[in-house]
mmCIF file of C-alpha atoms in Angstrom:
data_model
loop_
_atom_site.group_PDB
_atom_site.id
_atom_site.type_symbol
_atom_site.label_atom_id
_atom_site.label_comp_id
_atom_site.label_asym_id
_atom_site.label_seq_id
_atom_site.Cartn_x
_atom_site.Cartn_y
_atom_site.Cartn_z
ATOM 1 C CA UNK A 44 159.442 212.849 -125.978
ATOM 2 C CA UNK A 45 161.049 209.459 -125.533
ATOM 3 C CA UNK A 46 164.778 210.059 -125.998
ATOM 4 C CA UNK A 47 165.727 207.074 -128.176
ATOM 5 C CA UNK A 48 166.452 208.023 -131.791
ATOM 6 C CA UNK A 49 168.584 207.084 -134.774
ATOM 7 C CA UNK A 50 170.799 209.762 -136.255
ATOM 8 C CA UNK A 51 171.410 209.137 -139.959
ATOM 9 C CA UNK A 52 174.541 210.886 -141.231
ATOM 10 C CA UNK A 53 174.047 211.442 -144.963
ATOM 11 C CA UNK A 54 177.559 212.850 -145.379
ATOM 12 C CA UNK A 55 178.948 209.586 -143.988
ATOM 13 C CA UNK A 56 176.750 207.721 -146.471
ATOM 14 C CA UNK A 57 178.139 209.701 -149.386
ATOM 15 C CA UNK A 58 181.690 209.243 -148.085
ATOM 16 C CA UNK A 59 181.177 205.478 -148.033
ATOM 17 C CA UNK A 60 179.717 205.345 -151.522
ATOM 18 C CA UNK A 61 182.573 207.422 -152.915
ATOM 19 C CA UNK A 62 185.095 205.174 -151.190
ATOM 20 C CA UNK A 63 183.411 202.056 -152.558
ATOM 21 C CA UNK A 64 183.275 203.617 -156.021
ATOM 22 C CA UNK A 65 187.012 204.266 -155.838
ATOM 23 C CA UNK A 66 187.622 200.632 -154.897
ATOM 24 C CA UNK A 67 185.347 199.443 -157.702
ATOM 25 C CA UNK A 68 187.242 201.654 -160.170
ATOM 26 C CA UNK A 69 185.486 201.423 -163.531
ATOM 27 C CA UNK A 70 182.462 199.484 -162.295
ATOM 28 C CA UNK A 71 179.283 201.443 -161.673
ATOM 29 C CA UNK A 72 177.313 201.322 -158.437
ATOM 30 C CA UNK A 73 173.833 199.866 -157.982
ATOM 31 C CA UNK A 74 173.316 200.957 -154.386
ATOM 32 C CA UNK A 75 171.208 198.460 -152.429
ATOM 33 C CA UNK A 76 168.444 200.202 -150.466
ATOM 34 C CA UNK A 77 166.123 197.248 -149.892
ATOM 35 C CA UNK A 78 164.418 196.722 -146.505
ATOM 36 C CA UNK A 79 163.934 200.477 -146.069
ATOM 37 C CA UNK A 80 167.622 201.015 -146.836
ATOM 38 C CA UNK A 81 168.638 198.535 -144.143
ATOM 39 C CA UNK A 82 166.505 200.442 -141.650
ATOM 40 C CA UNK A 83 167.985 203.831 -142.533
ATOM 41 C CA UNK A 84 164.949 205.105 -144.504
ATOM 42 C CA UNK A 85 164.844 204.294 -148.215
ATOM 43 C CA UNK A 86 163.396 207.559 -149.517
ATOM 44 C CA UNK A 87 165.862 209.807 -147.677
ATOM 45 C CA UNK A 88 168.783 207.543 -148.572
ATOM 46 C CA UNK A 89 167.725 207.504 -152.228
ATOM 47 C CA UNK A 90 167.560 211.295 -152.269
ATOM 48 C CA UNK A 91 170.985 211.567 -150.667
ATOM 49 C CA UNK A 92 172.463 209.225 -153.287
ATOM 50 C CA UNK A 93 171.321 211.291 -156.252
ATOM 51 C CA UNK A 94 174.428 211.905 -158.296
ATOM 52 C CA UNK A 95 176.404 209.329 -156.294
ATOM 53 C CA UNK A 96 174.870 206.065 -157.515
ATOM 54 C CA UNK A 97 173.434 205.757 -161.040
ATOM 55 C CA UNK A 98 171.172 202.857 -160.035
ATOM 56 C CA UNK A 99 169.367 201.743 -156.877
ATOM 57 C CA UNK A 100 168.517 198.144 -156.000
ATOM 58 C CA UNK A 101 165.438 197.047 -154.060
ATOM 59 C CA UNK A 102 164.110 193.626 -153.116
ATOM 60 C CA UNK A 103 160.593 193.810 -154.497
ATOM 61 C CA UNK A 104 158.163 195.830 -156.581
ATOM 62 C CA UNK A 105 156.403 197.301 -153.518
ATOM 63 C CA UNK A 106 159.675 198.942 -152.534
ATOM 64 C CA UNK A 107 160.116 200.280 -156.055
ATOM 65 C CA UNK A 108 156.610 201.776 -156.090
ATOM 66 C CA UNK A 109 157.191 203.514 -152.737
ATOM 67 C CA UNK A 110 160.269 205.195 -154.164
ATOM 68 C CA UNK A 111 158.566 206.225 -157.397
ATOM 69 C CA UNK A 112 155.587 207.633 -155.503
ATOM 70 C CA UNK A 113 158.036 209.651 -153.383
ATOM 71 C CA UNK A 114 159.456 211.202 -156.543
ATOM 72 C CA UNK A 115 162.638 209.131 -156.859
ATOM 73 C CA UNK A 116 163.497 208.862 -160.571
ATOM 74 C CA UNK A 117 166.805 206.955 -160.392
ATOM 75 C CA UNK A 118 166.695 203.606 -162.281
ATOM 76 C CA UNK A 119 165.601 200.779 -159.973
ATOM 77 C CA UNK A 120 166.761 197.175 -160.093
ATOM 78 C CA UNK A 121 164.226 194.776 -158.513
ATOM 79 C CA UNK A 122 166.393 191.952 -157.202
ATOM 80 C CA UNK A 123 163.682 189.365 -156.505
ATOM 81 C CA UNK A 124 162.018 190.001 -159.838
ATOM 82 C CA UNK A 125 158.262 189.975 -160.378
ATOM 83 C CA UNK A 126 155.929 187.705 -158.440
ATOM 84 C CA UNK A 127 152.943 187.798 -160.833
ATOM 85 C CA UNK A 128 151.851 188.953 -164.271
ATOM 86 C CA UNK A 129 149.574 191.517 -162.591
ATOM 87 C CA UNK A 130 152.545 193.085 -160.851
ATOM 88 C CA UNK A 131 154.480 193.098 -164.089
ATOM 89 C CA UNK A 132 151.616 194.747 -165.935
ATOM 90 C CA UNK A 133 151.270 197.419 -163.254
ATOM 91 C CA UNK A 134 154.951 198.274 -163.557
ATOM 92 C CA UNK A 135 154.471 199.527 -167.113
ATOM 93 C CA UNK A 136 153.272 202.848 -165.689
ATOM 94 C CA UNK A 137 156.779 203.571 -164.408
ATOM 95 C CA UNK A 138 159.989 204.197 -166.278
ATOM 96 C CA UNK A 139 163.395 202.680 -165.568
ATOM 97 C CA UNK A 140 162.377 199.671 -163.522
ATOM 98 C CA UNK A 141 164.681 196.732 -164.264
ATOM 99 C CA UNK A 142 163.448 193.226 -163.506
ATOM 100 C CA UNK A 143 165.450 190.134 -162.627
ATOM 101 C CA UNK A 144 164.416 186.908 -164.366
ATOM 102 C CA UNK A 145 165.518 183.984 -162.223
ATOM 103 C CA UNK A 146 162.936 181.227 -162.761
ATOM 104 C CA UNK A 147 161.380 179.517 -165.778
ATOM 105 C CA UNK A 148 157.842 180.235 -164.541
ATOM 106 C CA UNK A 149 158.507 183.938 -164.914
ATOM 107 C CA UNK A 150 158.572 183.407 -168.672
ATOM 108 C CA UNK A 151 154.879 182.518 -168.580
ATOM 109 C CA UNK A 152 154.162 185.743 -166.705
ATOM 110 C CA UNK A 153 156.166 187.698 -169.249
ATOM 111 C CA UNK A 154 154.290 186.062 -172.109
ATOM 112 C CA UNK A 155 151.063 187.563 -170.732
ATOM 113 C CA UNK A 156 152.411 191.093 -170.412
ATOM 114 C CA UNK A 157 155.414 191.777 -172.620
ATOM 115 C CA UNK A 158 153.551 191.371 -175.955
ATOM 116 C CA UNK A 159 151.116 194.070 -174.788
ATOM 117 C CA UNK A 160 153.890 196.571 -174.239
ATOM 118 C CA UNK A 161 153.781 199.171 -176.979
ATOM 119 C CA UNK A 162 157.031 199.982 -178.712
ATOM 120 C CA UNK A 163 157.281 203.220 -180.586
ATOM 121 C CA UNK A 164 158.481 206.819 -180.431
ATOM 122 C CA UNK A 165 158.770 207.953 -176.831
ATOM 123 C CA UNK A 166 158.062 204.523 -175.342
ATOM 124 C CA UNK A 167 160.487 202.667 -173.095
ATOM 125 C CA UNK A 168 161.394 199.021 -173.442
ATOM 126 C CA UNK A 169 160.906 196.751 -170.455
ATOM 127 C CA UNK A 170 164.413 195.935 -169.194
ATOM 128 C CA UNK A 171 165.429 192.639 -167.630
ATOM 129 C CA UNK A 172 168.472 190.998 -166.130
ATOM 130 C CA UNK A 173 168.962 187.242 -166.101
ATOM 131 C CA UNK A 174 170.130 185.804 -162.803
ATOM 132 C CA UNK A 175 172.412 182.789 -162.984
ATOM 133 C CA UNK A 176 172.563 180.276 -160.138
ATOM 134 C CA UNK A 177 176.262 179.675 -159.612
ATOM 135 C CA UNK A 178 176.058 177.780 -156.343
ATOM 136 C CA UNK A 179 174.104 179.752 -153.767
ATOM 137 C CA UNK A 180 171.024 177.770 -154.809
ATOM 138 C CA UNK A 181 168.370 180.317 -153.947
ATOM 139 C CA UNK A 182 167.338 182.285 -157.027
ATOM 140 C CA UNK A 183 168.800 181.856 -160.468
ATOM 141 C CA UNK A 184 168.692 179.802 -163.636
ATOM 142 C CA UNK A 185 171.100 176.928 -164.276
ATOM 143 C CA UNK A 186 173.807 177.538 -166.851
ATOM 144 C CA UNK A 187 172.289 175.040 -169.287
ATOM 145 C CA UNK A 188 169.097 177.126 -169.459
ATOM 146 C CA UNK A 189 170.827 180.467 -170.053
ATOM 147 C CA UNK A 190 171.035 180.480 -173.831
ATOM 148 C CA UNK A 191 167.470 179.253 -174.282
ATOM 149 C CA UNK A 192 165.987 181.759 -171.836
ATOM 150 C CA UNK A 193 167.939 184.590 -173.424
ATOM 151 C CA UNK A 194 166.591 183.624 -176.843
ATOM 152 C CA UNK A 195 163.027 183.398 -175.526
ATOM 153 C CA UNK A 196 163.305 186.844 -173.946
ATOM 154 C CA UNK A 197 164.513 188.306 -177.231
ATOM 155 C CA UNK A 198 161.214 187.239 -178.819
ATOM 156 C CA UNK A 199 159.130 189.490 -176.583
ATOM 157 C CA UNK A 200 158.390 192.861 -178.201
ATOM 158 C CA UNK A 201 159.091 195.796 -175.967
ATOM 159 C CA UNK A 202 161.564 193.876 -173.822
ATOM 160 C CA UNK A 203 165.340 193.943 -173.765
ATOM 161 C CA UNK A 204 167.834 191.869 -171.800
ATOM 162 C CA UNK A 205 170.445 194.234 -170.418
ATOM 163 C CA UNK A 206 172.529 192.084 -168.139
ATOM 164 C CA UNK A 207 173.566 188.865 -166.425
ATOM 165 C CA UNK A 208 174.027 188.668 -162.663
ATOM 166 C CA UNK A 209 174.675 186.251 -159.837
ATOM 167 C CA UNK A 210 175.001 186.394 -156.036
ATOM 168 C CA UNK A 211 177.855 185.001 -153.974
ATOM 169 C CA UNK A 212 177.345 182.934 -150.833
ATOM 170 C CA UNK A 213 180.822 183.133 -149.283
ATOM 171 C CA UNK A 214 182.433 186.322 -150.554
ATOM 172 C CA UNK A 215 182.977 187.328 -146.911
ATOM 173 C CA UNK A 216 185.535 184.502 -146.630
ATOM 174 C CA UNK A 217 188.978 184.929 -148.160
ATOM 175 C CA UNK A 218 190.057 182.012 -150.345
ATOM 176 C CA UNK A 219 186.650 180.346 -150.047
ATOM 177 C CA UNK A 220 186.386 177.281 -152.277
ATOM 178 C CA UNK A 221 182.697 177.979 -152.919
ATOM 179 C CA UNK A 222 183.518 181.569 -153.864
ATOM 180 C CA UNK A 223 186.075 180.323 -156.376
ATOM 181 C CA UNK A 224 183.605 177.778 -157.737
ATOM 182 C CA UNK A 225 180.877 180.386 -158.106
ATOM 183 C CA UNK A 226 183.224 182.799 -159.835
ATOM 184 C CA UNK A 227 184.259 180.139 -162.367
ATOM 185 C CA UNK A 228 180.612 179.319 -162.974
ATOM 186 C CA UNK A 229 179.770 182.962 -163.599
ATOM 187 C CA UNK A 230 182.708 183.305 -165.958
ATOM 188 C CA UNK A 231 181.253 180.374 -167.886
ATOM 189 C CA UNK A 232 177.927 182.200 -167.966
ATOM 190 C CA UNK A 233 179.532 185.350 -169.318
ATOM 191 C CA UNK A 234 181.269 183.316 -171.994
ATOM 192 C CA UNK A 235 177.988 181.638 -172.919
ATOM 193 C CA UNK A 236 176.279 185.042 -173.133
ATOM 194 C CA UNK A 237 178.792 186.117 -175.744
ATOM 195 C CA UNK A 238 179.193 189.664 -176.987
ATOM 196 C CA UNK A 239 175.562 190.720 -176.982
ATOM 197 C CA UNK A 240 176.203 194.015 -175.275
ATOM 198 C CA UNK A 241 175.047 192.809 -171.862
ATOM 199 C CA UNK A 242 176.258 194.243 -168.567
ATOM 200 C CA UNK A 243 177.593 191.911 -165.882
ATOM 201 C CA UNK A 244 177.148 192.134 -162.116
ATOM 202 C CA UNK A 245 178.308 189.803 -159.355
ATOM 203 C CA UNK A 246 179.945 191.757 -156.526
ATOM 204 C CA UNK A 247 178.106 192.408 -153.274
ATOM 205 C CA UNK A 248 179.795 194.388 -150.475
ATOM 206 C CA UNK A 249 182.087 191.531 -149.497
ATOM 207 C CA UNK A 250 183.203 190.747 -153.050
ATOM 208 C CA UNK A 251 183.667 194.443 -153.763
ATOM 209 C CA UNK A 252 186.069 194.705 -150.816
ATOM 210 C CA UNK A 253 187.891 191.376 -151.216
ATOM 211 C CA UNK A 254 187.632 190.099 -154.783
ATOM 212 C CA UNK A 255 188.438 192.858 -157.324
ATOM 213 C CA UNK A 256 188.173 190.475 -160.278
ATOM 214 C CA UNK A 257 184.416 190.252 -159.624
ATOM 215 C CA UNK A 258 183.717 193.982 -160.007
ATOM 216 C CA UNK A 259 182.831 193.758 -163.730
ATOM 217 C CA UNK A 260 180.316 196.399 -164.947
ATOM 218 C CA UNK A 261 178.112 196.866 -161.885
ATOM 219 C CA UNK A 262 178.781 196.356 -158.173
ATOM 220 C CA UNK A 263 175.923 196.068 -155.676
ATOM 221 C CA UNK A 264 177.089 197.372 -152.272
ATOM 222 C CA UNK A 265 174.678 197.036 -149.391
ATOM 223 C CA UNK A 266 175.925 196.823 -145.811
ATOM 224 C CA UNK A 267 179.261 198.527 -146.573
ATOM 225 C CA UNK A 268 177.422 201.570 -147.836
ATOM 226 C CA UNK A 269 175.992 202.039 -144.350
ATOM 227 C CA UNK A 270 179.426 201.844 -142.731
ATOM 228 C CA UNK A 271 179.396 198.286 -141.406
ATOM 229 C CA UNK A 272 181.483 195.333 -142.467
ATOM 230 C CA UNK A 273 180.300 192.206 -144.318
ATOM 231 C CA UNK A 274 183.213 190.300 -142.762
ATOM 232 C CA UNK A 275 182.961 188.838 -139.278
ATOM 233 C CA UNK A 276 186.630 189.464 -138.459
ATOM 234 C CA UNK A 277 186.771 193.135 -139.490
ATOM 235 C CA UNK A 278 184.858 196.305 -138.739
ATOM 236 C CA UNK A 279 183.732 198.906 -141.227
ATOM 237 C CA UNK A 280 186.276 201.360 -139.832
ATOM 238 C CA UNK A 281 189.093 199.019 -140.887
ATOM 239 C CA UNK A 282 188.036 199.598 -144.483
ATOM 240 C CA UNK A 283 187.795 203.365 -144.011
ATOM 241 C CA UNK A 284 183.994 203.311 -143.819
ATOM 242 C CA UNK A 285 182.072 205.687 -141.560
ATOM 243 C CA UNK A 286 178.992 204.662 -139.546
ATOM 244 C CA UNK A 287 175.856 206.154 -141.069
ATOM 245 C CA UNK A 288 173.546 205.309 -138.167
ATOM 246 C CA UNK A 289 174.072 206.327 -134.566
ATOM 247 C CA UNK A 290 171.495 204.739 -132.280
ATOM 248 C CA UNK A 291 171.230 206.751 -129.095
ATOM 249 C CA UNK A 292 169.090 207.342 -126.034
ATOM 250 C CA UNK A 293 169.486 208.834 -122.553
ATOM 251 C CA UNK A 294 169.657 207.788 -118.931
ATOM 252 C CA UNK A 295 166.307 208.082 -117.176
ATOM 253 C CA UNK A 296 167.417 206.862 -113.731
ATOM 254 C CA UNK A 297 170.502 205.977 -111.720
ATOM 255 C CA UNK A 298 170.848 203.692 -108.728
ATOM 256 C CA UNK A 299 173.521 202.653 -106.234
ATOM 257 C CA UNK A 300 173.703 198.876 -105.903
ATOM 258 C CA UNK A 301 175.364 196.841 -103.206
ATOM 259 C CA UNK A 302 176.923 193.400 -103.373
ATOM 260 C CA UNK A 303 174.182 190.814 -103.877
ATOM 261 C CA UNK A 304 171.710 193.180 -105.563
ATOM 262 C CA UNK A 305 170.292 191.841 -108.827
ATOM 263 C CA UNK A 306 168.822 193.730 -111.776
ATOM 264 C CA UNK A 307 165.744 193.198 -113.879
ATOM 265 C CA UNK A 308 163.908 190.168 -115.211
ATOM 266 C CA UNK A 309 165.345 186.838 -114.234
ATOM 267 C CA UNK A 310 167.893 188.536 -111.961
ATOM 268 C CA UNK A 311 170.267 187.958 -114.866
ATOM 269 C CA UNK A 312 173.067 190.023 -113.313
ATOM 270 C CA UNK A 313 174.055 190.345 -109.676
ATOM 271 C CA UNK A 314 176.498 192.880 -108.243
ATOM 272 C CA UNK A 315 179.579 191.445 -106.511
ATOM 273 C CA UNK A 316 180.428 194.848 -105.059
ATOM 274 C CA UNK A 317 179.210 198.440 -104.908
ATOM 275 C CA UNK A 318 178.022 199.404 -108.400
ATOM 276 C CA UNK A 319 176.515 202.548 -109.818
ATOM 277 C CA UNK A 320 173.905 201.602 -112.396
ATOM 278 C CA UNK A 321 172.043 203.648 -115.022
ATOM 279 C CA UNK A 322 168.712 202.914 -116.679
ATOM 280 C CA UNK A 323 168.534 203.671 -120.417
ATOM 281 C CA UNK A 324 165.267 204.393 -122.240
ATOM 282 C CA UNK A 325 165.695 201.791 -124.951
ATOM 283 C CA UNK A 326 164.863 198.100 -125.282
ATOM 284 C CA UNK A 327 163.780 195.373 -127.647
ATOM 285 C CA UNK A 328 160.606 197.343 -128.392
ATOM 286 C CA UNK A 329 162.953 199.755 -130.152
ATOM 287 C CA UNK A 330 164.898 197.003 -131.869
ATOM 288 C CA UNK A 331 167.763 196.551 -129.436
ATOM 289 C CA UNK A 332 168.117 192.752 -129.261
ATOM 290 C CA UNK A 333 166.746 191.031 -126.165
ATOM 291 C CA UNK A 334 169.408 188.327 -126.495
ATOM 292 C CA UNK A 335 172.217 190.852 -125.983
ATOM 293 C CA UNK A 336 174.712 189.431 -123.519
ATOM 294 C CA UNK A 337 175.892 191.013 -120.310
ATOM 295 C CA UNK A 338 179.036 192.996 -121.072
ATOM 296 C CA UNK A 339 177.891 194.267 -124.453
ATOM 297 C CA UNK A 340 179.507 197.668 -125.087
ATOM 298 C CA UNK A 341 177.705 201.007 -124.949
ATOM 299 C CA UNK A 342 178.988 204.551 -124.469
ATOM 300 C CA UNK A 343 177.693 206.879 -121.757
ATOM 301 C CA UNK A 344 178.818 210.533 -121.888
ATOM 302 C CA UNK A 345 181.164 209.420 -124.663
ATOM 303 C CA UNK A 346 182.876 206.819 -122.438
ATOM 304 C CA UNK A 347 182.646 203.116 -123.147
ATOM 305 C CA UNK A 348 180.975 200.907 -120.587
ATOM 306 C CA UNK A 349 178.818 197.770 -120.619
ATOM 307 C CA UNK A 350 175.302 196.451 -120.294
ATOM 308 C CA UNK A 351 174.426 194.672 -117.064
ATOM 309 C CA UNK A 352 171.194 192.722 -116.699
ATOM 310 C CA UNK A 353 168.641 191.545 -119.218
ATOM 311 C CA UNK A 354 167.329 193.831 -121.949
ATOM 312 C CA UNK A 355 163.599 194.465 -121.470
ATOM 313 C CA UNK A 356 161.024 195.884 -123.864
ATOM 314 C CA UNK A 357 161.564 199.549 -123.027
ATOM 315 C CA UNK A 358 164.713 199.716 -120.914
ATOM 316 C CA UNK A 359 168.161 198.334 -120.375
ATOM 317 C CA UNK A 360 170.712 198.904 -117.617
ATOM 318 C CA UNK A 361 174.379 199.852 -117.774
ATOM 319 C CA UNK A 362 177.331 200.088 -115.420
ATOM 320 C CA UNK A 363 178.258 203.739 -114.820
ATOM 321 C CA UNK A 364 180.525 203.185 -111.809
ATOM 322 C CA UNK A 365 183.495 204.753 -113.619
ATOM 323 C CA UNK A 366 181.521 207.637 -115.160
ATOM 324 C CA UNK A 367 180.843 210.006 -112.251
ATOM 325 C CA UNK A 368 179.432 212.703 -114.541
ATOM 326 C CA UNK A 369 176.633 210.389 -115.732
ATOM 327 C CA UNK A 370 173.215 211.481 -114.499
ATOM 328 C CA UNK A 371 169.588 211.542 -115.629
ATOM 329 C CA UNK A 372 169.546 212.965 -119.139
ATOM 330 C CA UNK A 373 173.089 211.871 -120.043
ATOM 331 C CA UNK A 374 173.506 210.629 -123.630
ATOM 332 C CA UNK A 375 173.938 206.929 -124.292
ATOM 333 C CA UNK A 376 175.180 205.540 -127.615
ATOM 334 C CA UNK A 377 174.041 201.991 -128.365
ATOM 335 C CA UNK A 378 176.033 201.882 -131.596
ATOM 336 C CA UNK A 379 177.598 204.423 -133.897
ATOM 337 C CA UNK A 380 180.991 206.150 -133.820
ATOM 338 C CA UNK A 381 182.096 205.258 -130.287
ATOM 339 C CA UNK A 382 180.743 201.696 -130.372
ATOM 340 C CA UNK A 383 180.552 200.008 -133.764
ATOM 341 C CA UNK A 384 177.467 198.067 -134.796
ATOM 342 C CA UNK A 385 179.795 195.284 -135.939
ATOM 343 C CA UNK A 386 181.133 194.880 -132.389
ATOM 344 C CA UNK A 387 177.715 195.120 -130.744
ATOM 345 C CA UNK A 388 176.239 192.512 -133.085
ATOM 346 C CA UNK A 389 178.723 189.908 -131.898
ATOM 347 C CA UNK A 390 177.361 190.134 -128.353
ATOM 348 C CA UNK A 391 173.941 189.156 -129.668
ATOM 349 C CA UNK A 392 175.293 186.340 -131.858
ATOM 350 C CA UNK A 393 174.089 188.180 -134.930
ATOM 351 C CA UNK A 394 175.303 190.618 -137.588
ATOM 352 C CA UNK A 395 175.001 194.354 -138.085
ATOM 353 C CA UNK A 396 172.401 193.811 -140.834
ATOM 354 C CA UNK A 397 169.882 192.582 -138.269
ATOM 355 C CA UNK A 398 170.618 195.446 -135.884
ATOM 356 C CA UNK A 399 169.874 198.018 -138.588
ATOM 357 C CA UNK A 400 166.835 196.355 -140.137
ATOM 358 C CA UNK A 401 165.419 195.360 -136.745
ATOM 359 C CA UNK A 402 165.020 198.916 -135.506
ATOM 360 C CA UNK A 403 161.322 199.525 -134.967
ATOM 361 C CA UNK A 404 159.126 202.352 -136.185
ATOM 362 C CA UNK A 405 158.860 203.974 -132.766
ATOM 363 C CA UNK A 406 162.490 205.089 -133.086
ATOM 364 C CA UNK A 407 162.522 208.366 -135.047
ATOM 365 C CA UNK A 408 165.143 208.736 -137.757
ATOM 366 C CA UNK A 409 166.838 212.133 -137.674
ATOM 367 C CA UNK A 410 168.736 212.997 -140.855
ATOM 368 C CA UNK A 411 171.995 214.942 -140.638
ATOM 369 C CA UNK A 412 173.136 216.632 -143.812
ATOM 370 C CA UNK A 413 176.047 218.732 -142.583
ATOM 371 C CA UNK A 414 177.291 219.579 -146.070
ATOM 372 C CA UNK A 415 173.988 221.362 -146.589
ATOM 373 C CA UNK A 416 173.840 222.783 -143.079
ATOM 374 C CA UNK A 417 171.070 220.450 -141.859
#
């Protein structure tokens, strides 16, 4: 078997969620498991979060259906809302799916489906959130449309508006002027909504960690739940978070290089002295970024070292000159506990989100559940 794999530590996941819950205090957690739980495996993550997070958030209806078909019964918040009336109609076969209304055209789709929803003993009302655009300018209604849309939604039988939400663009920056502007705009939205019994949600991972006033009723942690940081100048460990994913492989060859010897495609690295080099069975075909720079950290036999040469589809090369015990079969950590994904991402001019979600299907996920002896 090819030795590259991703170890998913479910105890670390639960530790992170409990820590984030303690920071959020009275706010409840809608755990974001979109994009296959940021590459960690949505179904297994959802199962592990049972009893830890009272709501799960996904990007789209397809993701919600996959979870329901796998037996996940936790309420699901669909962040991008519905794309068509057909999709909306299909969703009536499931319970506890909460839609986000963020565009006026969605009202036409609702008008085709919501009146058909039966309301009576044992039936469940279709639940919606309204998303307010406070300055990110992707999804969301303008403030001047809020009252009218809310009133229109109240006219649909079988439908109830349960909350108002927004999404911050710069919550990862302390004292961001746009963050302050967005927060004031959302406060205006909450005031306009009045005391209708709605829930309010605005805090993503960054706002949860840096802006406690934004916690409100529901927080929506994503990247922090997986142990990485939403801030460029801090790692997850600095917040007390534990890495959930450890991406590892093994050495499949070693070689002694002399001064002037180059490695791999483009001869992107050349030895200026005797160098012991190891070949690792992992590459961009597994999701390790091709643009990773020379010097990016890895750990071999638990000792930190660096990448030398260009990452290829199936292999990369590392300097093992100072690790005499390294040999064929030795373990290599690409990111995890010894080398944080936050640090690695910087060497590829990207963020940990893309490392996690970019891992390909040929890398098996192995789930560790130490509290249950697995």
